[in-house]
mmCIF file of C-alpha atoms in Angstrom:
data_model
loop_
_atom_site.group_PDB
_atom_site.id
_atom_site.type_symbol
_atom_site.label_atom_id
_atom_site.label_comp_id
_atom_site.label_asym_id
_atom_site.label_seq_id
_atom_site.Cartn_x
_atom_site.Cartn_y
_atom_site.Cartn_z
ATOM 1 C CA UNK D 504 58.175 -1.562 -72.028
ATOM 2 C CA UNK D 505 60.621 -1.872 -68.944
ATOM 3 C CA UNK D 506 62.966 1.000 -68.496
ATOM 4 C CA UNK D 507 65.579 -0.660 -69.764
ATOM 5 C CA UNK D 508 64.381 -1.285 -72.944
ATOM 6 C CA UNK D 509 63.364 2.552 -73.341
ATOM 7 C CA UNK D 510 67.234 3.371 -72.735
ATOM 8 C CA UNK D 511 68.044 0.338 -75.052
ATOM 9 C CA UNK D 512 65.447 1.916 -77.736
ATOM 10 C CA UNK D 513 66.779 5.355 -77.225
ATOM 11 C CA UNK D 514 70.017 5.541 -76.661
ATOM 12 C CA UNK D 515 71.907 3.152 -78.483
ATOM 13 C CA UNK D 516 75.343 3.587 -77.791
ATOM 14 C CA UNK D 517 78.303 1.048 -76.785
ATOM 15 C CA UNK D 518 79.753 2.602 -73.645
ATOM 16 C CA UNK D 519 82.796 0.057 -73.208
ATOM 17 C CA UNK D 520 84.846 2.947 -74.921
ATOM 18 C CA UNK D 521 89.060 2.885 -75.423
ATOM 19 C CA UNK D 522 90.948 5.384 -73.160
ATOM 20 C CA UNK D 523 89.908 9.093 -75.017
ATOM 21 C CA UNK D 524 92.572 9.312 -77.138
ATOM 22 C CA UNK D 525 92.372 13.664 -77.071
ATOM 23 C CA UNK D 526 92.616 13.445 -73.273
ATOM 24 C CA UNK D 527 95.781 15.561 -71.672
ATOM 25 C CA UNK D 528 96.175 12.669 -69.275
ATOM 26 C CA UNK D 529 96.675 9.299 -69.422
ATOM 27 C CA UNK D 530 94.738 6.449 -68.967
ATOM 28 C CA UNK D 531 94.403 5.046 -65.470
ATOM 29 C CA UNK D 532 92.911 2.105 -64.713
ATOM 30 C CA UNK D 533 90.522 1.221 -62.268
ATOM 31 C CA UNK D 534 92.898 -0.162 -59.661
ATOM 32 C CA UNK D 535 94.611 3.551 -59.347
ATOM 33 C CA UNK D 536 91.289 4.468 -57.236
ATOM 34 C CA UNK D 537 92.475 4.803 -53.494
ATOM 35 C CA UNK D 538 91.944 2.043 -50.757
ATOM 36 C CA UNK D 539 90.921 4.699 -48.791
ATOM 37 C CA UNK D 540 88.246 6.458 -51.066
ATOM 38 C CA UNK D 541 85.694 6.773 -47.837
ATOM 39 C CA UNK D 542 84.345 10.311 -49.122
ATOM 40 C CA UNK D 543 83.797 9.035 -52.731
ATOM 41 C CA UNK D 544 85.127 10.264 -55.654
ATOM 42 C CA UNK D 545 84.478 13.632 -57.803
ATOM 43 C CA UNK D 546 84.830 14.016 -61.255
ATOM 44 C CA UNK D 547 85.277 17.200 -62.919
ATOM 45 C CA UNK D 548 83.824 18.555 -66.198
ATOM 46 C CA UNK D 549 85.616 20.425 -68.315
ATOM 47 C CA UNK D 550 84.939 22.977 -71.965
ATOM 48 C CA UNK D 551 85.748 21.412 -75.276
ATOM 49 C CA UNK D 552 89.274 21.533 -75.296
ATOM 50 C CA UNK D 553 91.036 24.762 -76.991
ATOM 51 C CA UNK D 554 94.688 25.681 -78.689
ATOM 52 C CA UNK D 555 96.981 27.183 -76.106
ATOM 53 C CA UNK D 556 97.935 31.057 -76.452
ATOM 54 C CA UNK D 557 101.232 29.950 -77.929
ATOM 55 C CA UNK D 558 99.675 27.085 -80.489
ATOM 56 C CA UNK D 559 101.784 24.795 -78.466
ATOM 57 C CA UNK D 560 98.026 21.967 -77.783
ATOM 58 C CA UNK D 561 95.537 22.205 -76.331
ATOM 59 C CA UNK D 562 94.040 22.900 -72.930
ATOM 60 C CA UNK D 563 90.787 21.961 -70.749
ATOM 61 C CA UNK D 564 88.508 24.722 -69.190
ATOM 62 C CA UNK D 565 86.250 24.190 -66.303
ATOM 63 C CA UNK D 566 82.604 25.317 -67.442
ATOM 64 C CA UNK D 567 81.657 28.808 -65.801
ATOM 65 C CA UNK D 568 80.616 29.067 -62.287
ATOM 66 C CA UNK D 569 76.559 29.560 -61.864
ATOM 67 C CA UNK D 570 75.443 33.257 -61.239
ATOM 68 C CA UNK D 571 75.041 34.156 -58.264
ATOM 69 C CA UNK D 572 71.032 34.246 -56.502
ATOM 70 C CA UNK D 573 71.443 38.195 -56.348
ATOM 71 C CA UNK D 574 72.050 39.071 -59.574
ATOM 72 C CA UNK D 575 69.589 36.558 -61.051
ATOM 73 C CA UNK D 576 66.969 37.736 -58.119
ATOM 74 C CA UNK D 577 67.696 41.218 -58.415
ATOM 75 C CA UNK D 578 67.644 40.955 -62.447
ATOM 76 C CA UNK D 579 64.206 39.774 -62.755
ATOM 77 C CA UNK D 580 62.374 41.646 -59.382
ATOM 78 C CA UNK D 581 63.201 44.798 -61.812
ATOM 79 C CA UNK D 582 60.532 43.520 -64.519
ATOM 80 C CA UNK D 583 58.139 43.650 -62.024
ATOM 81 C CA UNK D 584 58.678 46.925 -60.147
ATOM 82 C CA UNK D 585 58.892 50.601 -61.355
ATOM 83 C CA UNK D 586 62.059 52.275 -61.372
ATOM 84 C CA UNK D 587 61.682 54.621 -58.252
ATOM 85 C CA UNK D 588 61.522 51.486 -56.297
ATOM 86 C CA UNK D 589 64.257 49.924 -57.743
ATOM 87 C CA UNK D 590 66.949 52.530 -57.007
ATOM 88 C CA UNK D 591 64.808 52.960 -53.882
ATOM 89 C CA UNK D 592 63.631 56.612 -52.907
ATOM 90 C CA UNK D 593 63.841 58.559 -49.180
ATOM 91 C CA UNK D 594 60.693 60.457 -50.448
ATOM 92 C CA UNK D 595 58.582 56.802 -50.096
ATOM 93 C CA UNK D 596 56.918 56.115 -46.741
ATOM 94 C CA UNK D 597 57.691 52.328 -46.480
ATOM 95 C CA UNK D 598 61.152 52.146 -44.966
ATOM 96 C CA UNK D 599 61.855 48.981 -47.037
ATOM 97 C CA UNK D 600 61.428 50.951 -50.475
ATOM 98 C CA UNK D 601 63.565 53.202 -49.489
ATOM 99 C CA UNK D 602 66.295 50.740 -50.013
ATOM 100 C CA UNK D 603 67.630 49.871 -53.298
ATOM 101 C CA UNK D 604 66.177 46.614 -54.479
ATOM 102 C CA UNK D 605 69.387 44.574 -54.163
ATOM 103 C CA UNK D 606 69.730 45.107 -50.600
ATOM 104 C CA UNK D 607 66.002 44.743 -50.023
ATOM 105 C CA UNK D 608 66.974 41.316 -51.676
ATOM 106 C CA UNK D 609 70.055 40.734 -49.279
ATOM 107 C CA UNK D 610 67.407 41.045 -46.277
ATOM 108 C CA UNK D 611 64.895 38.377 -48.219
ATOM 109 C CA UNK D 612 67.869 36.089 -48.912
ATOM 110 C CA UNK D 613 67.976 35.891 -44.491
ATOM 111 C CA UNK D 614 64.745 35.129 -44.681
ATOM 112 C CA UNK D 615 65.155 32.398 -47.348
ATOM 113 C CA UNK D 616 68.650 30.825 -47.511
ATOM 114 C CA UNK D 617 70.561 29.995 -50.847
ATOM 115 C CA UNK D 618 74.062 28.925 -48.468
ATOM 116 C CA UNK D 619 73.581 24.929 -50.169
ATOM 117 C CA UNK D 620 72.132 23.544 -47.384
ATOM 118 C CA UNK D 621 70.335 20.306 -47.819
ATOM 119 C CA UNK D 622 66.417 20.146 -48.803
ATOM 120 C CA UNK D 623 64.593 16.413 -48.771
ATOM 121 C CA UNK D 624 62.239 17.156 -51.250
ATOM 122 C CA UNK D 625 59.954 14.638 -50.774
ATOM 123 C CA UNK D 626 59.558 16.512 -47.274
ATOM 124 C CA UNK D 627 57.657 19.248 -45.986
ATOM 125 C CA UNK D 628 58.585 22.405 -44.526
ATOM 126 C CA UNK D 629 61.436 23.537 -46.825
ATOM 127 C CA UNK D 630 61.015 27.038 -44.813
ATOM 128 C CA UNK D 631 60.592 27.517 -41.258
ATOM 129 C CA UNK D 632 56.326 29.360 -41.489
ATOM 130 C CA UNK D 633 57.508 32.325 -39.380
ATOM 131 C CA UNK D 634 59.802 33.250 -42.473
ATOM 132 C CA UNK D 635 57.056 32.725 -45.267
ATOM 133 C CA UNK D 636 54.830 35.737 -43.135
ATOM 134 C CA UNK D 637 56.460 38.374 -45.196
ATOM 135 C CA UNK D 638 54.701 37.296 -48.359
ATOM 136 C CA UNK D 639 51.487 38.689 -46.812
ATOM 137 C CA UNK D 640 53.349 42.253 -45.887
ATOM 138 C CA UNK D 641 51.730 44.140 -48.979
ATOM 139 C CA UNK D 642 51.380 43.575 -52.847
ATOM 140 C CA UNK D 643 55.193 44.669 -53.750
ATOM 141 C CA UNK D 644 56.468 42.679 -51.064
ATOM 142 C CA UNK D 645 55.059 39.748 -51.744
ATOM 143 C CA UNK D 646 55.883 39.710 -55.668
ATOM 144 C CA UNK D 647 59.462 40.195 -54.392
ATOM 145 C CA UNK D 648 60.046 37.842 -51.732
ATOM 146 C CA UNK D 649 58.116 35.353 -53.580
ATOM 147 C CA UNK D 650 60.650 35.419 -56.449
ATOM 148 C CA UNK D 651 63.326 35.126 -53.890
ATOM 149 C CA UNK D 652 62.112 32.037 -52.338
ATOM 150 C CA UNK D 653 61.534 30.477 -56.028
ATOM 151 C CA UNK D 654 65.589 31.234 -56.848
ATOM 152 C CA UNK D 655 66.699 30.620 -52.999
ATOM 153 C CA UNK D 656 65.577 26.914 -53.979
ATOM 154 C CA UNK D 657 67.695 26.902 -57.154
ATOM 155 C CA UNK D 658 71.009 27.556 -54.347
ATOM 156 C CA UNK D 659 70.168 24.491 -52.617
ATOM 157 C CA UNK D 660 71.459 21.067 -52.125
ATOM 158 C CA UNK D 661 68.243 19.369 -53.746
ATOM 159 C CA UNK D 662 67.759 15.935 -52.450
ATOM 160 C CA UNK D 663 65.542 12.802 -54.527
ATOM 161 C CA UNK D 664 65.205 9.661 -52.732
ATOM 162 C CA UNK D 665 61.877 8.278 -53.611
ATOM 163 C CA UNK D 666 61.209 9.771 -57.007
ATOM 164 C CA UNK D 667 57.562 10.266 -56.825
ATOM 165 C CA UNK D 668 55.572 12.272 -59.260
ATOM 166 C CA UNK D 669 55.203 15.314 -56.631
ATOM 167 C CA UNK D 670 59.076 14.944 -56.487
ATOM 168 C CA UNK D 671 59.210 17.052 -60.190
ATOM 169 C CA UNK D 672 56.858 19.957 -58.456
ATOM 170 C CA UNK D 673 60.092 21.484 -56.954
ATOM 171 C CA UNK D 674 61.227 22.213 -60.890
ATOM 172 C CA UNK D 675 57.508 23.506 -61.691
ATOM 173 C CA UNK D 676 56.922 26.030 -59.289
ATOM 174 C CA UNK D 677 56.088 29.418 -60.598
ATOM 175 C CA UNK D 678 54.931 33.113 -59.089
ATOM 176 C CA UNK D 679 51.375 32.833 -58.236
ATOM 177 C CA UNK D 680 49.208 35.799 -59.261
ATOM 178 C CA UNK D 681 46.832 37.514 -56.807
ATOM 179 C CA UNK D 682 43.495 38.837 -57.439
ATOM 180 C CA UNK D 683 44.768 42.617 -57.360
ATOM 181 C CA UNK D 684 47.308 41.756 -60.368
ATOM 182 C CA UNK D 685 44.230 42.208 -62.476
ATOM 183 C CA UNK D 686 42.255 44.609 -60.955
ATOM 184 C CA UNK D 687 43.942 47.255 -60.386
ATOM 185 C CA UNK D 688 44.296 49.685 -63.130
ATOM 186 C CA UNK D 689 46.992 51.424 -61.937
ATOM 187 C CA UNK D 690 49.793 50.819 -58.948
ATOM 188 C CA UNK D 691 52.376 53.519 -57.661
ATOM 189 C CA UNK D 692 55.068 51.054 -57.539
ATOM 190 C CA UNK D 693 54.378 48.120 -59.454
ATOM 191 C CA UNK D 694 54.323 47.918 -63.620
ATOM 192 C CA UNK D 695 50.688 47.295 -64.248
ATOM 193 C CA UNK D 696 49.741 44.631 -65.393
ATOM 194 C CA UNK D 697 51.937 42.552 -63.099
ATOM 195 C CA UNK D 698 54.515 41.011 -65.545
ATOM 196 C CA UNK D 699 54.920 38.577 -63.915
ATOM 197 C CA UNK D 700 54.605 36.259 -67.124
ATOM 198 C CA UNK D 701 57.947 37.412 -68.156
ATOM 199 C CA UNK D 702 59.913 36.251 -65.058
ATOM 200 C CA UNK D 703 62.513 33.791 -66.976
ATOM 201 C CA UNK D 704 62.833 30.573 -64.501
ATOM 202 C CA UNK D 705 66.028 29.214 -65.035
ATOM 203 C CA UNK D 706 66.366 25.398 -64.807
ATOM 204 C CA UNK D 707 70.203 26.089 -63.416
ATOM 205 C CA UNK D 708 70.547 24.363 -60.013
ATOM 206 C CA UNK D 709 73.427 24.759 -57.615
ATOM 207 C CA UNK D 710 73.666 20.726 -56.412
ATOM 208 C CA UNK D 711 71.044 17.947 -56.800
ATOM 209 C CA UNK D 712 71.600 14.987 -54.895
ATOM 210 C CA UNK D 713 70.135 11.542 -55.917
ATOM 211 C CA UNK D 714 69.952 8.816 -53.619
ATOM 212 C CA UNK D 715 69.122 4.836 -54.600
ATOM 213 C CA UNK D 716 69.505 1.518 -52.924
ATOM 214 C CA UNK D 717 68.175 0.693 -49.172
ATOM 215 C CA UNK D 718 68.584 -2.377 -46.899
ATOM 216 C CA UNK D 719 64.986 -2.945 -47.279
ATOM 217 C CA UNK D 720 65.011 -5.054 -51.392
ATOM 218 C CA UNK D 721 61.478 -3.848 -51.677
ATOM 219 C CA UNK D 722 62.310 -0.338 -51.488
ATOM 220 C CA UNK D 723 65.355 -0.063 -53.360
ATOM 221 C CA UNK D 724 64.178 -1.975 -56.150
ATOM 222 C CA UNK D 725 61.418 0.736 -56.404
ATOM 223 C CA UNK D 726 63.715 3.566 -55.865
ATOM 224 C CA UNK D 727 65.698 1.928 -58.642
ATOM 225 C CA UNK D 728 62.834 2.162 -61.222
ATOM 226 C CA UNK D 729 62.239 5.372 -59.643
ATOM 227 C CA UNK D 730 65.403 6.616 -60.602
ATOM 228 C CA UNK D 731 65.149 5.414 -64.171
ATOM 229 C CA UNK D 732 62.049 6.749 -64.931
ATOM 230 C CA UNK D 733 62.986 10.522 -63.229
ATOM 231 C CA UNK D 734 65.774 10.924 -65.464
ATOM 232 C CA UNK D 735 63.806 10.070 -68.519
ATOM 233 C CA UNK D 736 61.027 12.503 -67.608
ATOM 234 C CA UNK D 737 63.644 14.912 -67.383
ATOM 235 C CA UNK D 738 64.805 13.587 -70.766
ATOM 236 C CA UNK D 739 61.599 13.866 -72.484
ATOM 237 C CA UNK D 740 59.120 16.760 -70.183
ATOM 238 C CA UNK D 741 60.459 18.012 -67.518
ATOM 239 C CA UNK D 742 64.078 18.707 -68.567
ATOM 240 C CA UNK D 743 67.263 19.269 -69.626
ATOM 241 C CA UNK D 744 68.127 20.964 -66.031
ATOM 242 C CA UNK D 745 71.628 22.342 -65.797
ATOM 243 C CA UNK D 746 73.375 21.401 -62.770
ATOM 244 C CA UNK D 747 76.663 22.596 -61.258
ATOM 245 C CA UNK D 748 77.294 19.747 -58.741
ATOM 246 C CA UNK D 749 75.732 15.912 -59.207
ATOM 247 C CA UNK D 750 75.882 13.725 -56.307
ATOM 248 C CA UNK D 751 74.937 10.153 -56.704
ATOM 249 C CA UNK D 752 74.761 8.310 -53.106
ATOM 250 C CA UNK D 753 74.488 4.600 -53.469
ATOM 251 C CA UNK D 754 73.095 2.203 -50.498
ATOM 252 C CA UNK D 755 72.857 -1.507 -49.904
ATOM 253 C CA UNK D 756 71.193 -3.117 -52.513
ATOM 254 C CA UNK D 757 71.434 -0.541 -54.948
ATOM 255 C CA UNK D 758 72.723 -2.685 -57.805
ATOM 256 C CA UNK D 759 70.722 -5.632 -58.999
ATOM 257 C CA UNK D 760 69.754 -7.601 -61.714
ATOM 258 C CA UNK D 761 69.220 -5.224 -64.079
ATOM 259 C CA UNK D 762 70.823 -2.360 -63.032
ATOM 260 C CA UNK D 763 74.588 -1.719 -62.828
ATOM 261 C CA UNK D 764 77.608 0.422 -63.088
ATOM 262 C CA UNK D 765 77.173 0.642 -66.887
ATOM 263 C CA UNK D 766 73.261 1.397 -66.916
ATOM 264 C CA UNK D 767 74.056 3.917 -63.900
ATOM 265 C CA UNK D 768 75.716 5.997 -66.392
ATOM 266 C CA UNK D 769 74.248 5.313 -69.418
ATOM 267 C CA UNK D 770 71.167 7.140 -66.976
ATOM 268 C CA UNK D 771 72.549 9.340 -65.574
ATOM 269 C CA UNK D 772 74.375 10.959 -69.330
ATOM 270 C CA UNK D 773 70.629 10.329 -71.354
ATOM 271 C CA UNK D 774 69.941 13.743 -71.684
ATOM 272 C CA UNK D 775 68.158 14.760 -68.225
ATOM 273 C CA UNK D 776 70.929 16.897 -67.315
ATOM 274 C CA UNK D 777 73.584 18.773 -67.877
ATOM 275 C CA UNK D 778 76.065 19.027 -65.835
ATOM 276 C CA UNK D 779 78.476 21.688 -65.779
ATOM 277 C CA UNK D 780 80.221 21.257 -62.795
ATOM 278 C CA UNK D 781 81.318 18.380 -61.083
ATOM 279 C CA UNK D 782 79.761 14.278 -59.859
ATOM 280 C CA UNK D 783 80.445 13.055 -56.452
ATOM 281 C CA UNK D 784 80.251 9.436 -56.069
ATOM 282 C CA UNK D 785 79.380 8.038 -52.743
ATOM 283 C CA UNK D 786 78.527 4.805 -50.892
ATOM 284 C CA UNK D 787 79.830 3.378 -53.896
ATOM 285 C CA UNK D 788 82.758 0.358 -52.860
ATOM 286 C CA UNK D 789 86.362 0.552 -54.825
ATOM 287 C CA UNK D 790 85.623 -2.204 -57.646
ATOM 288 C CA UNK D 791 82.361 0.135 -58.673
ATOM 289 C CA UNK D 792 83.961 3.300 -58.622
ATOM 290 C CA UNK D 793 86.703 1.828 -60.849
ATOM 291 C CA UNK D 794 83.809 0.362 -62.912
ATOM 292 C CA UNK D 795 81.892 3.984 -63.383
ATOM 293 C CA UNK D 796 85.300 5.464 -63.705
ATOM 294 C CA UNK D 797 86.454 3.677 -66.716
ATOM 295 C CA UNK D 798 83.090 3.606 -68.468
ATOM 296 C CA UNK D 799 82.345 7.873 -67.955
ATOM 297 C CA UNK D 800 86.037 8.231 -68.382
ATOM 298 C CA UNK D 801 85.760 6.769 -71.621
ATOM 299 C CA UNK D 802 82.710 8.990 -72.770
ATOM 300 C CA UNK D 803 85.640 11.923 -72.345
ATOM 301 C CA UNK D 804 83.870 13.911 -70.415
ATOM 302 C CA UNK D 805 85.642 14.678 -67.075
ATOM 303 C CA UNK D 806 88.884 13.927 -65.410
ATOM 304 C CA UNK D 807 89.234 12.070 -62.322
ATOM 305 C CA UNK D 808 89.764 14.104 -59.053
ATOM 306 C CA UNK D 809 89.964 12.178 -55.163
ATOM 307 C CA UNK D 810 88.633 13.799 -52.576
#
């Protein structure tokens, strides 16, 4: 069965929709998007709709921002450690546990950055190999900065362009154990045996970016199919993943027979992810964004915001 059959099977649904009638704005149509709409487009998702204070309607509410990598690093690096080391102690002779353990994870985040900078997944060397030495410090260490580097990836602009099978490894990867987690009886600093089973990874990812299309046919028809059948192992084994900001960049040749503006969306909204931030159309020209405009518009969703 083609991908498009799979969507057809699954996910019935009729997306040439009437303006949302419970929208605070009204309707515009696809010719309001700019002439000069070079950057793309971004539309923003919003909360269910609530009363005003005063009863007077109602009023959208942008979803909450995503936590920040310290308090989500620091939060689980304290399952794993006892608590002298977590308020950090002057009696201890390693000068790095005498810090407390969220500035011990200010000088890891250095080491492994979580600013939103762009990662090619389907690349190696996500982290220059001088950085990745301190993982070989001492036990403590390495169960620390290890679970930094797993949430530093989660503050990244995550990029998919071929949609390979290793491509899903990025959402899989988990705290390895060492031998001495299950050896040693008993360990000054760490909680024995190394919990590290109850480290919660979070499927909440700053920005994703998803590329299709290329001048070469060949290739963008496979990234195409690529694409299709990503988002439905999301759907189905991988997934949901939360994401804050979606970025769709579209090529030459990225629509053909088969594929268009309507089963773009009808992809990208099948249950792979939820977004709780904002899409950034690129790359796309202004008949298509009006296209995915009126057709997401209509799922009442988002509103439309030019960038």
């Amino acid at each position: 069965m083609s991908p498009e059959q799979i969507m057809d099977a699954e996910l019935p649904m009729d997306l040439d929709l009437p303006p949302n009638p419970s929208s605070t704005r009204a309707w515009e149509p696809p010719l309001s998007v700019p002439e000069d709409c070079v950057h793309g487009l971004t539309l923003p998702f919003y909360e269910p709709e609530a009363e005003k204070p005063d009863g007077s309607g109602q009023d959208p509410t942008r979803q909450p921002k995503q936590e920040t990598f310290l308090s989500v690093a620091v939060r689980e690096a304290s399952k794993l450690v006892r608590p002298a080391i977590v308020a950090g102690s002057e009696r201890l002779r390693c000068q790095l546990f005498r810090l407390p353990i969220s500035l011990r994870f200010k000088i890891y985040g250095y080491l492994f950055p979580h600013d939103g900078g762009r990662v090619e997944i389907e690349t190696k060397g996500h982290v220059p190999a001088d950085n990745l030495a301190i993982l070989r410090t001492c036990h403590v260490i390495y169960h620390e900065a290890s679970l930094a580097l797993l949430c530093s990836l989660r503050y990244r602009n995550l990029v998919f362009k071929e949609y390979e099978e290793t491509s899903f490894a990025v959402f899989e990867r988990r705290m390895e154990d060492l031998v001495s987690c299950h050896v040693q009886g008993f360990h000054k600093h760490l909680q024995y045996p190394c919990r590290t089973d109850e480290i919660e990874y979070e499927k909440k990812y700053q920005s994703i970016t998803l590329e299709l299309g290329s001048s070469d046919k060949l290739v963008a028809l496979h990234r195409r199919w690529g694409f299709t059948n990503f988002m439905l192992t999301l759907k189905y084994t991988k997934g949901p993943l939360t994401v804050y900001s979606l970025t769709i960049v579209a090529g030459p040749n990225w629509k053909i027979p088969g594929f268009d503006e309507k089963d773009l969306v009808r992809t990208i909204f099948n249950g792979g992810l939820e977004i709780l931030g904002d899409i950034t159309l690129k790359g796309f020209n202004k008949e298509e964004l009006g296209e995915i405009f009126r057709i997401a518009y209509g799922m009442g969703h988002f509103f439309l915001r030019h960038l």
